[in-house]
Amino acid sequence: MSRARVGAYALWQLRDYLKERGLSTIIVAALTAYLGLSTMTEAMPMPRPDDAISAELLVRFGSIDAVYTARMAEFNFHFTRSILGALVFLGALFAMNGIVANDRKLGFFRFLFAKPLTPSRYYGQAFMVHWLGFMVVMTLLGMSYGVVVSPVLTAPLLAVVALMFLAYAGIAFLLSAAARWDWLSLVVVTVAATFFWSKFGRSTHPLAKLLYLLPPMHRVDEVYVAVSGTPLLSAAPAAPVPWPLVGWLAGYGAICFLAGLLVLRVRRLAIV
Amino acid sequence: MIAFDHVGKRYRSPFGREVRALEDFSIELHAGEVFGVAGPNGAGKSTLISLLLGYLGPSEGTIRIAGLDPRRYVEAHGVSYLSELVNIPPGWRAEETLKRYALLAGVTADARDARVEAMIDWMGLGEHRAKRVKQLSKGTLQRLGLAQALLREERVIVLDEPTHGLDPVWTQRFRDVVTSLRRDDRVILIASHNLDELARLADRVAIIDHGRLQRVVDVRGVAEPNGGDRTPYRISLARGVDLLPAVFPHARAVGQGEYQLDGLTLDEVNVGLAALLAQGALVAMVYPVHSMLEQQFREAVGIGEESS
């Protein structure tokens, strides 16, 4: 018996991700960042070292360099907070769109799974590779922003990006394994979860417990705010990363991913 | 080696309408044989193959390959499979396609490049190796599909409409390929509309229609027709056409100098031919209107002689 070399096939899967999805993620992320920067700089001009500064700020921070650093941190905070959520969501959407469903719809599964290969192993690995690819893309984007504007990458930010990707991508993976219109389903789940949690999250009605079947998407902003840096000019203290909430979201995604693998174990591949 | 036991497959539409794609299908395929499946469009051939590969589950009955559930067998051992529609991502290049599938087929690292090269060579894909799948002609794509199926030596080979889109040269070469694939421990299943192809390649042919197994034709057995078969023959004479009505009173002209002889056994045709030759006629051509397999097929699916 000779099994498929699925592990070695990961390099092909990574190549596929970078060519077909990573590039689109970079283009859309760059456009989103550009539009975000354009809009933001109208209200808050990007700080420059030679900007005139008020005496109050000079007194507060002690030196011109420290004022510039504080203004840059404030700018980065607002910029990162405004686009990070969208980038992670779109990145997950691009990475998972049709990951299983396309092969089923287009019939590519026929040659693939005539080989000594299980669908759960193949697509489980594809999920992991796309996750890795997404992190490579996000790291490159963060580093590019760091070169052009100012460094923003931190370990907590990367960890949160990875875990929030898992939250969205896990749901998308399950939907792709179980249904045809996975990307649309992910948008519907995200919007519905946000809506129902916002509307009924504080209800004491027994049925409100059913909300726990949905991910707490209405609180994702808390997560992104916490890793967007410290707004040094604002009076508000920096919020710590709400790790239990991140764990809840990522755990939800992980459970969905495992459920997706289970679906692939039991569900027949041909679409009737 | 492969056993279908009272297998049925029903599809249900979203509105609850039920379609029976396969009904009470039972047959055993033995190691060492080439088994053909013939049937009109929509007869259930593709459903049968999807069930065999575990891409669909049966609604009734069981299927076993070497004693295992199909999916378990395929995931453990693999099957050489060419589908009717060759579905390969259009952006892949021909050589890349074979390298990817070789990896997934479990071809060992030391043998992989040589195996891919051998397939490229065998299927005449050398000049197309750098082309993308979307740039390949139908016939070349079919050959690429066959090449990926044969990357590894499997015990089960399933070919669905394998010569679809192939030119006559490659159709002939395909027959040589199948002949070379025959092995005592291997089953080759070929589903095809092409009865001539099945008659040449298969040992037995299952004829299915409306999801039911109509009959199994032992092709090797009927290759030598017995005297009782009454298949129509056509005859063409280079000399002595005027002698024909006396020998074959019911012969009817069908154009281009040919006459059709209906309702006669092979023995009766030969007796008549001997009489014609004895009287000085020169027979240019005599042939059965349908091959034996085709005749069986027509009877099984209820196609009348008038529709020929």
Coordinates of C-alpha atoms in Angstrom, one line a residue:
Chain A
M1 CA 0.0 0.0 0.0
S2 CA 1.4 3.4 -0.9
R3 CA -0.4 6.5 0.5
A4 CA -0.5 9.9 -1.0
R5 CA 2.5 12.2 -0.2
V6 CA 0.1 14.8 1.1
G7 CA 2.7 16.5 3.3
A8 CA 4.9 17.1 0.3
Y9 CA 1.9 18.5 -1.6
A10 CA 1.7 21.4 0.9
L11 CA 4.2 23.3 -1.2
W12 CA 1.9 23.1 -4.2
Q13 CA -1.0 24.2 -2.0
L14 CA 1.1 27.2 -0.7
R15 CA 2.0 28.1 -4.3
D16 CA -1.7 28.0 -5.3
Y17 CA -2.7 30.1 -2.3
L18 CA 0.0 32.8 -3.0
K19 CA -0.8 32.9 -6.8
E20 CA -4.6 32.7 -6.7
R21 CA -5.6 34.2 -3.3
G22 CA -2.5 35.9 -1.7
L23 CA -2.0 38.2 -4.6
S24 CA -5.7 39.3 -4.5
T25 CA -5.4 39.7 -0.7
I26 CA -2.4 42.0 -1.1
I27 CA -4.1 44.1 -3.9
V28 CA -7.3 44.5 -1.9
A29 CA -5.5 45.2 1.3
A30 CA -3.3 47.8 -0.4
L31 CA -6.3 49.5 -1.9
T32 CA -8.2 49.4 1.5
A33 CA -5.1 50.8 3.2
Y34 CA -4.7 53.5 0.6
L35 CA -8.4 54.5 0.8
G36 CA -8.2 54.4 4.6
L37 CA -5.1 56.6 4.7
S38 CA -6.6 59.0 2.2
T39 CA -9.8 59.4 4.3
M40 CA -8.0 59.6 7.6
T41 CA -5.4 62.1 6.5
E42 CA -8.2 64.6 5.7
A43 CA -9.2 64.7 9.3
M44 CA -5.9 63.8 10.9
P45 CA -2.8 64.7 8.8
M46 CA 0.0 62.3 8.9
P47 CA 2.6 63.5 11.4
R48 CA 6.0 64.8 10.2
P49 CA 9.1 65.4 12.2
D50 CA 9.2 69.0 11.1
D51 CA 5.5 69.8 11.9
A52 CA 4.9 72.8 14.2
I53 CA 3.9 71.6 17.6
S54 CA 2.1 73.2 20.5
A55 CA 3.9 74.2 23.6
E56 CA 1.4 72.2 25.6
L57 CA 2.5 68.9 23.8
L58 CA 6.2 69.9 24.2
V59 CA 5.7 70.3 27.9
R60 CA 3.7 67.1 28.2
F61 CA 6.1 64.9 26.3
G62 CA 9.4 66.7 27.1
S63 CA 11.0 66.8 23.6
I64 CA 10.2 67.3 19.9
D65 CA 11.1 63.7 19.1
A66 CA 8.8 62.4 21.9
V67 CA 5.9 64.5 20.6
Y68 CA 6.5 63.2 17.1
T69 CA 6.5 59.6 18.4
A70 CA 3.3 60.2 20.4
R71 CA 1.5 61.7 17.4
M72 CA 2.7 58.9 15.1
A73 CA 1.4 56.3 17.7
E74 CA -1.9 58.1 17.7
F75 CA -2.1 58.1 13.9
N76 CA -1.1 54.4 13.8
F77 CA -3.7 53.5 16.4
H78 CA -6.6 55.1 14.5
F79 CA -5.4 53.7 11.1
T80 CA -4.8 50.2 12.4
R81 CA -8.1 50.1 14.2
S82 CA -10.0 51.4 11.2
I83 CA -8.7 48.7 8.7
L84 CA -7.5 45.7 10.7
G85 CA -10.9 44.1 11.1
A86 CA -11.7 44.5 7.4
L87 CA -8.4 43.1 6.4
V88 CA -8.7 40.0 8.5
F89 CA -12.3 39.3 7.4
L90 CA -11.5 39.8 3.7
G91 CA -8.3 37.8 4.1
A92 CA -10.2 34.9 5.6
L93 CA -12.9 35.3 2.9
F94 CA -10.3 35.2 0.1
A95 CA -8.4 32.3 1.7
M96 CA -11.4 30.1 2.3
N97 CA -13.7 31.0 -0.6
G98 CA -14.6 27.7 -2.3
I99 CA -11.7 25.8 -0.6
V100 CA -13.9 22.6 -0.8
A101 CA -17.0 23.7 -2.6
N102 CA -15.2 24.8 -5.8
D103 CA -13.6 21.3 -6.2
R104 CA -17.0 19.7 -5.8
K105 CA -18.8 22.2 -8.1
L106 CA -16.1 22.0 -10.8
G107 CA -15.5 18.3 -10.6
F108 CA -11.8 18.6 -9.6
F109 CA -12.5 16.1 -6.8
R110 CA -12.9 13.3 -9.2
F111 CA -9.2 12.8 -10.1
L112 CA -8.0 14.0 -6.7
F113 CA -9.9 11.5 -4.6
A114 CA -9.4 8.5 -6.9
K115 CA -5.9 8.7 -5.4
P116 CA -5.2 7.0 -2.1
L117 CA -6.1 10.2 -0.2
T118 CA -8.8 11.3 2.2
P119 CA -10.7 14.5 1.7
S120 CA -10.4 15.5 5.3
R121 CA -6.6 15.2 5.2
Y122 CA -6.2 17.0 1.9
Y123 CA -8.5 19.9 2.8
G124 CA -7.4 20.1 6.4
Q125 CA -3.9 20.6 5.2
A126 CA -5.1 23.2 2.6
F127 CA -6.7 25.1 5.5
M128 CA -3.5 25.2 7.5
V129 CA -1.5 26.2 4.4
H130 CA -3.9 29.0 3.6
W131 CA -3.6 30.2 7.2
L132 CA 0.2 30.2 7.0
G133 CA 0.0 32.0 3.6
F134 CA -2.4 34.6 5.0
M135 CA 0.0 35.2 7.9
V136 CA 2.9 35.6 5.4
V137 CA 0.8 38.1 3.5
M138 CA -0.2 40.1 6.6
T139 CA 3.4 40.2 7.8
L140 CA 4.5 41.5 4.5
L141 CA 1.8 44.2 4.5
G142 CA 2.7 45.2 8.1
M143 CA 6.4 45.4 7.2
S144 CA 5.6 47.4 4.1
Y145 CA 3.5 49.9 6.2
G146 CA 6.4 50.0 8.7
V147 CA 8.9 51.0 5.9
V148 CA 6.6 53.5 4.3
V149 CA 4.9 55.0 7.4
S150 CA 5.8 53.6 10.8
P151 CA 6.3 50.2 12.3
V152 CA 3.0 48.6 13.6
L153 CA 3.8 44.9 13.9
T154 CA 3.9 43.5 17.4
A155 CA 3.6 40.0 18.7
P156 CA 0.1 40.5 20.2
L157 CA -1.1 42.0 16.9
L158 CA 0.2 39.0 14.9
A159 CA -1.3 36.6 17.4
V160 CA -4.7 38.3 17.3
V161 CA -4.6 38.4 13.5
A162 CA -3.9 34.7 13.4
L163 CA -6.6 33.8 16.0
M164 CA -9.2 36.1 14.4
F165 CA -8.4 34.5 11.0
L166 CA -9.1 31.1 12.7
A167 CA -12.4 32.5 13.9
Y168 CA -13.6 33.5 10.4
A169 CA -11.8 30.8 8.4
G170 CA -13.1 28.0 10.6
I171 CA -16.7 29.0 10.0
A172 CA -16.0 29.5 6.2
F173 CA -14.3 26.0 6.1
L174 CA -17.3 24.3 7.6
L175 CA -19.7 26.2 5.2
S176 CA -17.5 25.3 2.2
A177 CA -17.5 21.6 3.3
A178 CA -21.2 21.6 3.8
A179 CA -22.7 24.0 1.2
R180 CA -22.0 25.5 -2.2
W181 CA -22.2 29.3 -1.5
D182 CA -19.6 29.4 1.2
W183 CA -18.5 33.0 0.9
L184 CA -22.0 34.3 0.9
S185 CA -22.9 32.1 3.9
L186 CA -19.9 33.5 5.8
V187 CA -21.1 37.0 5.2
V188 CA -24.6 36.0 6.3
V189 CA -23.3 34.3 9.5
T190 CA -21.1 37.3 10.4
V191 CA -23.8 39.8 9.8
A192 CA -26.5 37.7 11.6
A193 CA -24.2 37.0 14.6
T194 CA -23.4 40.7 14.9
F195 CA -27.1 41.7 14.6
F196 CA -28.6 39.1 17.0
W197 CA -25.9 39.5 19.6
S198 CA -26.3 43.3 19.5
K199 CA -30.1 43.1 19.7
F200 CA -30.6 40.3 22.1
G201 CA -27.3 39.9 23.9
R202 CA -28.6 41.4 27.1
S203 CA -31.9 39.7 27.1
T204 CA -32.8 37.5 30.0
H205 CA -35.2 35.4 28.0
P206 CA -34.3 31.7 28.1
L207 CA -34.2 31.6 24.3
A208 CA -31.4 34.2 24.5
K209 CA -29.1 31.3 25.5
L210 CA -29.3 30.2 21.9
L211 CA -27.2 33.2 21.0
Y212 CA -24.2 31.2 22.3
L213 CA -24.5 29.1 19.2
L214 CA -23.3 32.1 17.3
P215 CA -19.9 33.7 17.5
P216 CA -19.7 37.0 19.4
M217 CA -18.9 39.0 16.3
H218 CA -20.4 42.2 17.9
R219 CA -17.3 42.4 20.1
V220 CA -14.5 42.0 17.6
D221 CA -13.8 45.7 17.6
E222 CA -12.6 45.4 21.3
V223 CA -10.0 42.9 20.1
Y224 CA -8.7 45.1 17.3
V225 CA -8.6 48.2 19.4
A226 CA -6.5 46.4 22.0
V227 CA -3.8 45.5 19.4
S228 CA -3.8 48.7 17.4
G229 CA -1.1 50.3 19.6
T230 CA -1.3 52.9 22.3
P231 CA -3.1 56.2 21.6
L232 CA -0.5 58.3 23.4
L233 CA -2.3 61.7 22.8
S234 CA -5.6 60.5 24.1
A235 CA -6.5 60.6 27.8
A236 CA -7.9 57.0 27.7
P237 CA -5.5 54.3 28.9
A238 CA -4.6 51.6 26.5
A239 CA -7.0 48.6 26.6
P240 CA -5.4 45.2 27.4
V241 CA -6.0 42.4 24.8
P242 CA -9.2 40.6 25.9
W243 CA -7.7 37.2 25.5
P244 CA -10.8 35.3 26.8
L245 CA -12.8 36.9 24.1
V246 CA -10.2 36.1 21.5
G247 CA -10.2 32.6 22.8
W248 CA -13.9 32.4 22.5
L249 CA -13.9 33.6 18.9
A250 CA -10.9 31.4 17.9
G251 CA -12.3 28.4 19.8
Y252 CA -15.6 28.9 17.9
G253 CA -13.6 28.9 14.6
A254 CA -11.6 25.8 15.7
I255 CA -14.7 23.9 16.5
C256 CA -16.2 24.8 13.1
F257 CA -13.0 23.7 11.4
L258 CA -13.2 20.3 13.2
A259 CA -16.8 20.0 12.3
G260 CA -15.9 20.7 8.7
L261 CA -13.4 17.9 8.8
L262 CA -16.1 15.6 10.2
V263 CA -18.4 16.6 7.4
L264 CA -15.7 15.7 4.9
R265 CA -15.4 12.3 6.5
V266 CA -19.0 11.5 6.2
R267 CA -20.4 13.4 3.3
R268 CA -20.1 12.1 -0.3
L269 CA -18.2 14.3 -2.7
A270 CA -20.4 14.2 -5.8
I271 CA -23.0 16.9 -6.1
V272 CA -26.3 15.3 -7.2
Chain B
M1 CA -12.8 -8.4 -6.9
I2 CA -15.7 -6.0 -7.3
A3 CA -19.2 -6.9 -6.3
F4 CA -22.4 -5.0 -6.7
D5 CA -25.2 -6.5 -4.7
H6 CA -28.7 -5.3 -5.3
V7 CA -27.5 -1.7 -5.6
G8 CA -30.0 1.1 -6.1
K9 CA -29.6 4.8 -6.2
R10 CA -32.4 7.3 -5.9
Y11 CA -32.1 11.0 -6.3
R12 CA -34.7 13.3 -4.7
S13 CA -35.3 16.8 -6.1
P14 CA -35.9 19.7 -3.7
F15 CA -39.6 19.4 -4.5
G16 CA -39.6 15.8 -3.4
R17 CA -39.7 14.2 -6.9
E18 CA -37.8 11.0 -6.9
V19 CA -35.6 9.8 -9.8
R20 CA -34.3 6.2 -9.8
A21 CA -30.9 6.3 -11.4
L22 CA -30.1 2.7 -10.7
E23 CA -32.2 -0.2 -9.6
D24 CA -31.4 -3.6 -8.2
F25 CA -28.0 -3.8 -9.9
S26 CA -26.1 -6.9 -9.1
I27 CA -22.9 -8.2 -10.8
E28 CA -19.5 -9.4 -9.9
L29 CA -16.3 -8.3 -11.8
H30 CA -13.4 -10.7 -11.6
A31 CA -9.7 -10.1 -11.4
G32 CA -8.1 -10.4 -14.8
E33 CA -11.1 -9.3 -16.9
V34 CA -11.9 -6.2 -18.9
F35 CA -15.5 -5.4 -18.2
G36 CA -17.6 -3.0 -20.4
V37 CA -20.6 -1.0 -19.5
A38 CA -22.9 0.2 -22.3
G39 CA -26.1 2.0 -22.3
P40 CA -27.9 5.0 -23.8
N41 CA -27.5 8.5 -22.4
G42 CA -29.0 8.7 -18.9
A43 CA -29.0 4.9 -18.5
G44 CA -27.1 5.1 -15.2
K45 CA -23.5 4.5 -16.3
S46 CA -22.1 7.6 -14.6
T47 CA -24.0 6.9 -11.4
L48 CA -22.6 3.4 -11.4
I49 CA -19.1 4.7 -11.6
S50 CA -19.7 7.4 -9.0
L51 CA -21.0 4.6 -6.7
L52 CA -18.0 2.4 -7.5
L53 CA -15.6 5.2 -6.5
G54 CA -17.6 6.1 -3.4
Y55 CA -18.4 9.6 -4.7
L56 CA -22.0 8.7 -4.2
G57 CA -23.5 6.3 -1.6
P58 CA -26.0 3.7 -2.6
S59 CA -29.7 4.1 -1.5
E60 CA -30.0 0.3 -1.4
G61 CA -27.6 -2.6 -1.5
T62 CA -23.9 -2.8 -1.1
I63 CA -20.8 -2.4 -3.2
R64 CA -17.5 -4.0 -2.2
I65 CA -14.0 -3.7 -3.8
A66 CA -11.7 -6.5 -2.5
G67 CA -14.1 -6.9 0.4
L68 CA -14.0 -3.2 1.4
D69 CA -16.5 -0.3 1.1
P70 CA -15.5 1.6 -2.1
R71 CA -14.4 4.8 -0.3
R72 CA -12.2 2.8 2.1
Y73 CA -10.7 0.8 -0.7
V74 CA -9.9 3.9 -2.8
E75 CA -8.5 5.9 0.2
A76 CA -6.3 2.9 1.1
H77 CA -5.1 1.8 -2.4
G78 CA -6.2 4.2 -5.0
V79 CA -7.9 3.6 -8.3
S80 CA -6.8 4.5 -11.9
Y81 CA -9.7 6.6 -13.0
L82 CA -10.5 8.6 -16.1
S83 CA -13.7 10.5 -15.9
E84 CA -16.0 11.3 -18.8
L85 CA -15.3 15.0 -18.4
V86 CA -11.6 15.6 -17.7
N87 CA -11.8 18.1 -14.9
I88 CA -8.4 19.5 -14.1
P89 CA -7.8 23.1 -12.9
P90 CA -7.4 25.1 -16.1
G91 CA -4.4 27.1 -14.9
W92 CA -2.2 24.0 -14.3
R93 CA 0.4 23.1 -16.9
A94 CA 0.4 19.6 -18.4
E95 CA 3.7 18.4 -16.8
E96 CA 2.8 20.1 -13.5
T97 CA -0.5 18.3 -13.5
L98 CA 1.2 14.9 -13.7
K99 CA 3.8 15.8 -11.0
R100 CA 1.0 16.9 -8.7
Y101 CA -1.1 13.8 -9.2
A102 CA 2.0 11.6 -9.0
L103 CA 2.6 13.0 -5.5
L104 CA -1.0 12.4 -4.5
A105 CA -1.0 8.9 -6.1
G106 CA 1.8 8.0 -3.7
V107 CA 4.5 7.5 -6.4
T108 CA 7.8 7.3 -4.5
A109 CA 10.1 10.3 -4.8
D110 CA 12.9 8.3 -6.6
A111 CA 10.4 7.0 -9.2
R112 CA 8.3 10.1 -9.6
D113 CA 10.2 12.1 -12.3
A114 CA 10.8 8.9 -14.4
R115 CA 7.1 7.9 -14.1
V116 CA 5.9 11.3 -15.2
E117 CA 8.3 11.3 -18.2
A118 CA 7.2 7.8 -19.1
M119 CA 3.5 8.9 -19.1
I120 CA 4.4 12.1 -21.2
D121 CA 6.1 9.9 -23.6
W122 CA 3.5 7.1 -23.7
M123 CA 0.6 9.6 -24.2
G124 CA 2.5 11.8 -26.7
L125 CA 2.3 14.9 -24.5
G126 CA 5.9 16.0 -25.0
E127 CA 5.1 19.1 -27.1
H128 CA 2.3 20.0 -24.8
R129 CA 4.1 19.7 -21.4
A130 CA 4.4 23.4 -20.8
K131 CA 0.9 24.3 -21.9
R132 CA -1.8 25.1 -19.5
V133 CA -4.8 22.7 -19.3
K134 CA -7.1 25.4 -20.7
Q135 CA -4.9 25.6 -23.9
L136 CA -5.1 21.9 -24.6
S137 CA -7.4 20.4 -27.3
K138 CA -10.1 17.9 -26.3
G139 CA -8.0 15.0 -27.5
T140 CA -4.9 16.1 -25.8
L141 CA -6.8 16.8 -22.6
Q142 CA -8.2 13.3 -22.8
R143 CA -4.7 11.9 -23.1
L144 CA -3.6 13.9 -20.1
G145 CA -6.5 12.5 -18.2
L146 CA -5.5 9.0 -19.2
A147 CA -1.9 9.7 -18.2
Q148 CA -2.8 10.9 -14.7
A149 CA -4.9 7.8 -14.3
L150 CA -2.0 5.5 -15.2
L151 CA 0.7 7.1 -13.0
R152 CA 0.6 4.2 -10.6
E153 CA 0.0 0.5 -11.1
E154 CA -3.4 0.0 -9.6
R155 CA -5.5 -3.1 -9.3
V156 CA -8.7 -1.3 -10.4
I157 CA -8.9 0.8 -13.5
V158 CA -12.1 2.7 -14.3
L159 CA -12.3 4.4 -17.7
D160 CA -15.5 6.4 -18.4
E161 CA -15.8 7.2 -22.2
P162 CA -12.1 6.9 -22.6
T163 CA -11.9 7.6 -26.4
H164 CA -14.2 10.6 -26.2
G165 CA -12.5 13.3 -28.3
L166 CA -9.6 11.1 -29.5
D167 CA -8.7 11.1 -33.1
P168 CA -8.6 7.7 -35.0
V169 CA -4.9 7.3 -34.5
W170 CA -5.1 7.7 -30.7
T171 CA -8.3 5.7 -30.5
Q172 CA -6.3 2.8 -32.0
R173 CA -3.4 3.5 -29.6
F174 CA -5.8 3.6 -26.7
R175 CA -6.9 0.0 -27.6
D176 CA -3.2 -1.0 -27.4
V177 CA -2.9 0.7 -24.1
V178 CA -5.8 -1.2 -22.6
T179 CA -4.5 -4.4 -24.0
S180 CA -1.1 -3.8 -22.4
L181 CA -2.9 -3.0 -19.1
R182 CA -4.5 -6.4 -18.8
R183 CA -3.2 -8.3 -15.8
D184 CA -4.4 -11.3 -13.9
D185 CA -4.8 -9.4 -10.6
R186 CA -6.5 -6.4 -12.2
V187 CA -10.0 -5.4 -13.2
I188 CA -10.5 -2.9 -16.0
L189 CA -14.0 -1.3 -16.3
I190 CA -14.7 0.7 -19.4
A191 CA -18.0 2.6 -19.8
S192 CA -18.6 3.6 -23.4
H193 CA -21.1 4.5 -26.0
N194 CA -18.8 3.0 -28.5
L195 CA -20.0 -0.6 -28.9
D196 CA -17.3 -1.4 -31.4
E197 CA -14.7 -0.4 -28.9
L198 CA -16.2 -2.5 -26.2
A199 CA -16.5 -5.5 -28.6
R200 CA -12.8 -5.3 -29.3
L201 CA -11.6 -4.7 -25.7
A202 CA -14.0 -6.2 -23.2
D203 CA -14.5 -9.8 -22.1
R204 CA -18.1 -9.1 -20.9
V205 CA -20.3 -6.1 -21.4
A206 CA -23.2 -5.1 -19.1
I207 CA -26.0 -3.4 -21.0
I208 CA -27.9 -1.0 -18.8
D209 CA -31.0 1.0 -19.5
H210 CA -33.3 3.1 -17.3
G211 CA -31.1 2.2 -14.4
R212 CA -31.5 -1.5 -14.8
L213 CA -29.1 -4.2 -15.8
Q214 CA -30.7 -5.5 -19.0
R215 CA -28.2 -8.2 -19.8
V216 CA -24.6 -9.2 -19.6
V217 CA -23.1 -10.1 -22.9
D218 CA -20.2 -12.5 -23.0
V219 CA -18.3 -10.8 -25.8
R220 CA -15.7 -13.5 -26.2
G221 CA -18.5 -16.0 -26.4
V222 CA -20.5 -14.3 -29.1
A223 CA -17.5 -13.2 -31.2
E224 CA -18.0 -16.5 -33.0
P225 CA -21.7 -16.2 -33.9
N226 CA -23.8 -19.3 -33.6
G227 CA -25.9 -20.5 -36.4
G228 CA -29.2 -19.5 -34.7
D229 CA -28.6 -15.8 -34.7
R230 CA -30.8 -13.9 -37.2
T231 CA -28.9 -10.6 -37.6
P232 CA -29.4 -8.8 -40.9
Y233 CA -26.6 -8.9 -43.4
R234 CA -25.7 -6.8 -46.4
I235 CA -24.3 -8.1 -49.6
S236 CA -22.7 -6.4 -52.6
L237 CA -22.0 -8.2 -55.8
A238 CA -19.4 -7.3 -58.4
R239 CA -20.9 -9.7 -60.9
G240 CA -24.2 -11.6 -61.1
V241 CA -26.6 -9.3 -59.4
D242 CA -29.4 -10.7 -61.6
L243 CA -28.8 -14.1 -59.8
L244 CA -29.7 -12.6 -56.4
P245 CA -33.6 -12.8 -56.5
A246 CA -33.5 -16.5 -57.2
V247 CA -31.1 -17.3 -54.3
F248 CA -32.3 -14.7 -51.8
P249 CA -36.0 -13.9 -52.7
H250 CA -36.4 -11.4 -49.9
A251 CA -33.2 -9.4 -50.6
R252 CA -34.0 -5.7 -50.8
A253 CA -31.9 -3.0 -52.3
V254 CA -30.6 -0.5 -49.8
G255 CA -28.6 1.7 -52.2
Q256 CA -25.0 2.0 -53.4
G257 CA -25.3 -1.5 -54.9
E258 CA -26.0 -3.2 -51.6
Y259 CA -28.8 -5.6 -50.7
Q260 CA -30.0 -6.4 -47.3
L261 CA -30.8 -10.0 -46.2
D262 CA -33.2 -10.1 -43.3
G263 CA -34.3 -13.0 -41.1
L264 CA -31.6 -15.4 -42.2
T265 CA -29.2 -17.4 -40.0
L266 CA -25.5 -17.3 -40.7
D267 CA -25.8 -20.9 -42.1
E268 CA -28.6 -19.8 -44.5
V269 CA -26.5 -16.9 -45.7
N270 CA -23.6 -19.1 -46.4
V271 CA -25.6 -21.6 -48.3
G272 CA -27.0 -18.8 -50.5
L273 CA -23.5 -17.4 -51.0
A274 CA -22.2 -20.8 -52.1
A275 CA -25.1 -21.1 -54.6
L276 CA -24.3 -17.6 -55.9
L277 CA -20.6 -18.4 -56.3
A278 CA -21.4 -21.7 -58.0
Q279 CA -23.5 -19.9 -60.6
G280 CA -20.6 -17.5 -61.4
A281 CA -21.4 -14.5 -59.2
L282 CA -18.5 -12.5 -57.7
V283 CA -19.2 -11.4 -54.1
A284 CA -17.5 -8.0 -53.4
M285 CA -18.6 -7.7 -49.8
V286 CA -20.8 -9.3 -47.2
Y287 CA -21.1 -8.0 -43.6
P288 CA -23.5 -8.0 -40.6
V289 CA -25.5 -4.8 -40.3
H290 CA -24.8 -4.8 -36.6
S291 CA -22.0 -6.4 -34.7
M292 CA -23.1 -9.2 -32.3
L293 CA -22.8 -6.8 -29.4
E294 CA -24.7 -4.1 -31.1
Q295 CA -27.4 -6.6 -32.0
Q296 CA -27.6 -7.6 -28.3
F297 CA -27.6 -3.9 -27.3
R298 CA -30.5 -3.1 -29.6
E299 CA -32.5 -6.0 -28.3
A300 CA -31.8 -5.1 -24.7
V301 CA -32.7 -1.4 -25.0
G302 CA -35.6 -2.1 -27.4
I303 CA -34.4 -0.4 -30.5
G304 CA -36.2 -1.8 -33.5
E305 CA -34.7 -2.7 -36.9
E306 CA -36.7 0.0 -38.6
S307 CA -34.8 2.7 -36.7
S308 CA -31.4 1.5 -38.1

